[in-house]
Structure formats: C-alpha cells, structure tokens
mmCIF file of C-alpha atoms in Angstrom:
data_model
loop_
_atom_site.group_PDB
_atom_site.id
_atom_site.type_symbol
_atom_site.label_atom_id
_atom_site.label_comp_id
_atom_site.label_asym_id
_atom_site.label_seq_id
_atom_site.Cartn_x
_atom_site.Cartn_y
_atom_site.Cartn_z
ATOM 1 C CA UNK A 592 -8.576 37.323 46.574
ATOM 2 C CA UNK A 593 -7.774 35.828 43.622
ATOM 3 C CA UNK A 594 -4.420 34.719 42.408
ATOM 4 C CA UNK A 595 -3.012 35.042 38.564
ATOM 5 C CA UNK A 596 -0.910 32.630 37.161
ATOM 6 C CA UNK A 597 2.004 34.282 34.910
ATOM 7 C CA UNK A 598 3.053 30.864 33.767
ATOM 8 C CA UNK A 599 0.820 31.606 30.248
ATOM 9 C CA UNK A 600 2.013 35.128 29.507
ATOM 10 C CA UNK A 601 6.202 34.180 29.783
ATOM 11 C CA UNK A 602 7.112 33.070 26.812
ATOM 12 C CA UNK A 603 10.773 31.790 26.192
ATOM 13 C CA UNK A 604 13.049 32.997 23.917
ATOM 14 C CA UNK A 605 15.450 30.011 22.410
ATOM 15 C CA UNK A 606 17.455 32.633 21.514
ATOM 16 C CA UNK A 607 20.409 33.695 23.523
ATOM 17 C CA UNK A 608 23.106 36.309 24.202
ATOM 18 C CA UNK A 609 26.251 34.533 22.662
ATOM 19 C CA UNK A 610 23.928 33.640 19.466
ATOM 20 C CA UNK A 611 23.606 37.441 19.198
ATOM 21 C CA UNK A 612 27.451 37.755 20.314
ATOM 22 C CA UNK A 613 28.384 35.779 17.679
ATOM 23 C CA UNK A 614 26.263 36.944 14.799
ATOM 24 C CA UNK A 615 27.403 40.365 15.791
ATOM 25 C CA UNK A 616 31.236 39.117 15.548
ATOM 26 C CA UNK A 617 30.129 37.404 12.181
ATOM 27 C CA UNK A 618 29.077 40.046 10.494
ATOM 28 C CA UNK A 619 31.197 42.893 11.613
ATOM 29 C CA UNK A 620 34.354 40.321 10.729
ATOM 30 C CA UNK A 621 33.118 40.653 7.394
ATOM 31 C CA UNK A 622 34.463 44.575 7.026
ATOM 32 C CA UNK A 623 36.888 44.572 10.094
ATOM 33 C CA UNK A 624 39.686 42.074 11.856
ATOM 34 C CA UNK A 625 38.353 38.849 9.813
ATOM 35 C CA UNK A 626 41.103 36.519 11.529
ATOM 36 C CA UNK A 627 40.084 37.823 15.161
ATOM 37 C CA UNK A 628 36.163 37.894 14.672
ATOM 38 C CA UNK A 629 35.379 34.996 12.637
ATOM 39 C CA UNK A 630 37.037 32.356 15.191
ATOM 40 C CA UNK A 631 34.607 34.107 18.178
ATOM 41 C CA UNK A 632 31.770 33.854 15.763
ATOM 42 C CA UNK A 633 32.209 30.440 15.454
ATOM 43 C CA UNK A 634 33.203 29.524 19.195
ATOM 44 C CA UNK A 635 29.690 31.937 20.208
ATOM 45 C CA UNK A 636 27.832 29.900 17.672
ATOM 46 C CA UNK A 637 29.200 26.480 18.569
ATOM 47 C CA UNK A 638 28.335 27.211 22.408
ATOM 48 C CA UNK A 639 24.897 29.103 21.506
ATOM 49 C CA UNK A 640 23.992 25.667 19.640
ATOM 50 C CA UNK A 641 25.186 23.315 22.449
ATOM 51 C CA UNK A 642 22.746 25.186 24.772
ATOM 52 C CA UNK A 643 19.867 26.230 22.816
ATOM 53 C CA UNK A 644 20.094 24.758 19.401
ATOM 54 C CA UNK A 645 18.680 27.877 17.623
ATOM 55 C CA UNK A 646 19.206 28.619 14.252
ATOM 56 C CA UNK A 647 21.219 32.087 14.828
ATOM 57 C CA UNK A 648 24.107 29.997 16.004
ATOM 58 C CA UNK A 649 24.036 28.059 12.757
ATOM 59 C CA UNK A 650 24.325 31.057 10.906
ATOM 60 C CA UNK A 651 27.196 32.482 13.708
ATOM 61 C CA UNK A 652 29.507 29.305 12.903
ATOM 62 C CA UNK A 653 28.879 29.961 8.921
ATOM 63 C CA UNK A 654 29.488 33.443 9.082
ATOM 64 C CA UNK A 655 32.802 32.505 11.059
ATOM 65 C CA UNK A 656 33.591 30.180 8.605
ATOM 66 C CA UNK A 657 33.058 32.886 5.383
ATOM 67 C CA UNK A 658 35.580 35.193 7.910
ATOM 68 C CA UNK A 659 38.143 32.977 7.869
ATOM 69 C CA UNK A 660 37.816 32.190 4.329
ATOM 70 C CA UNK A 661 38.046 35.198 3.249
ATOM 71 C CA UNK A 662 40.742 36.178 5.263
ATOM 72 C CA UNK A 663 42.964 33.329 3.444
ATOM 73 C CA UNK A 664 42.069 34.917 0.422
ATOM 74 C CA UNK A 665 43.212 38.307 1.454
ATOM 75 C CA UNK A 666 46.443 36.519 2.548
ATOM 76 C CA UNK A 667 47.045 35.168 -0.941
ATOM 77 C CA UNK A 668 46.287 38.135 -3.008
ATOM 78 C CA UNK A 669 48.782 39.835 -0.673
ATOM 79 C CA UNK A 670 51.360 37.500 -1.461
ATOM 80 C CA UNK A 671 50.889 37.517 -5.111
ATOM 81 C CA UNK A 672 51.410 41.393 -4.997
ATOM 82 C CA UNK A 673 54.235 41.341 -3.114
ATOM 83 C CA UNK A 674 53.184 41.499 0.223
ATOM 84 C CA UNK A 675 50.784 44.387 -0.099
ATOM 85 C CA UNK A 676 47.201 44.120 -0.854
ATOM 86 C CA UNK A 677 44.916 47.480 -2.225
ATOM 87 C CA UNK A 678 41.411 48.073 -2.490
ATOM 88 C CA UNK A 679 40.321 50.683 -5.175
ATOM 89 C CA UNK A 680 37.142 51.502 -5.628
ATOM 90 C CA UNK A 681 35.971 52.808 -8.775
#
C-alpha cells in the first residue's frame, strides 16, 4: 500500500476573511453609510494585517481612510448649504 503525502498539493492562502470583510466594507462605504463602513474597513484591515500581513488589508485601511474623508466632506458641503446637501445628476 502506498501512502500519498498531501503536504505538496495544500497551498496557503495569506489571504483571509476579515481582509475580504474589510475590502467589502471599503468599497461599499464608498456609495452607502461612509461614517459606519469606513471605521470597520479600517479595524478589518488593521487586524487582517496584524495576522497575515497581506496586501488586501493595506488597501482595507486606505479605503477606510478615503470613507471617512469623504464623509467630512459631505459634512461640510452640508453645512455650507444650510444643513442640506443634494446630488443632481445631469
């Protein structure tokens, strides 16, 4: 009888499910809830890098840090239009 080793055939991923989380969060903060998505982005990211170090959860604290940014911006045009802010498109 002979025995296989699987060892060769697994390859690992340094990729991992709160890198996707937050990229996820990142991007969809972009469109929707900026102030509530871009702070998990970054919080996904910052773990995702502690344990794997992968470049996803680079781009999941960066993405975070565009939500946020562009939520202060939306803030600020509100304020200089008193309080209201409109999107027209066209």
């Amino acid at each position: 009888m002979s025995s296989y080793s699987g060892s060769s055939a697994h390859k690992t991923s340094r990729t991992s499910g709160l890198a996707i989380a937050g990229l996820v969060c990142g991007i969809v903060g972009l469109f929707v809830l900026p102030i509530v998505l871009g702070p998990l982005a970054i919080i996904f990211g910052a773990v995702a890098l502690h344990q794997t170090g992968s470049t996803m959860a680079k781009w999941d604290i960066g993405l975070g840090v565009v939500d946020i940014l562009l939520m202060i911006v939306m803030f600020a045009v509100a304020a200089n239009n008193g309080g209201s802010f409109t999107w027209n498109v066209g």
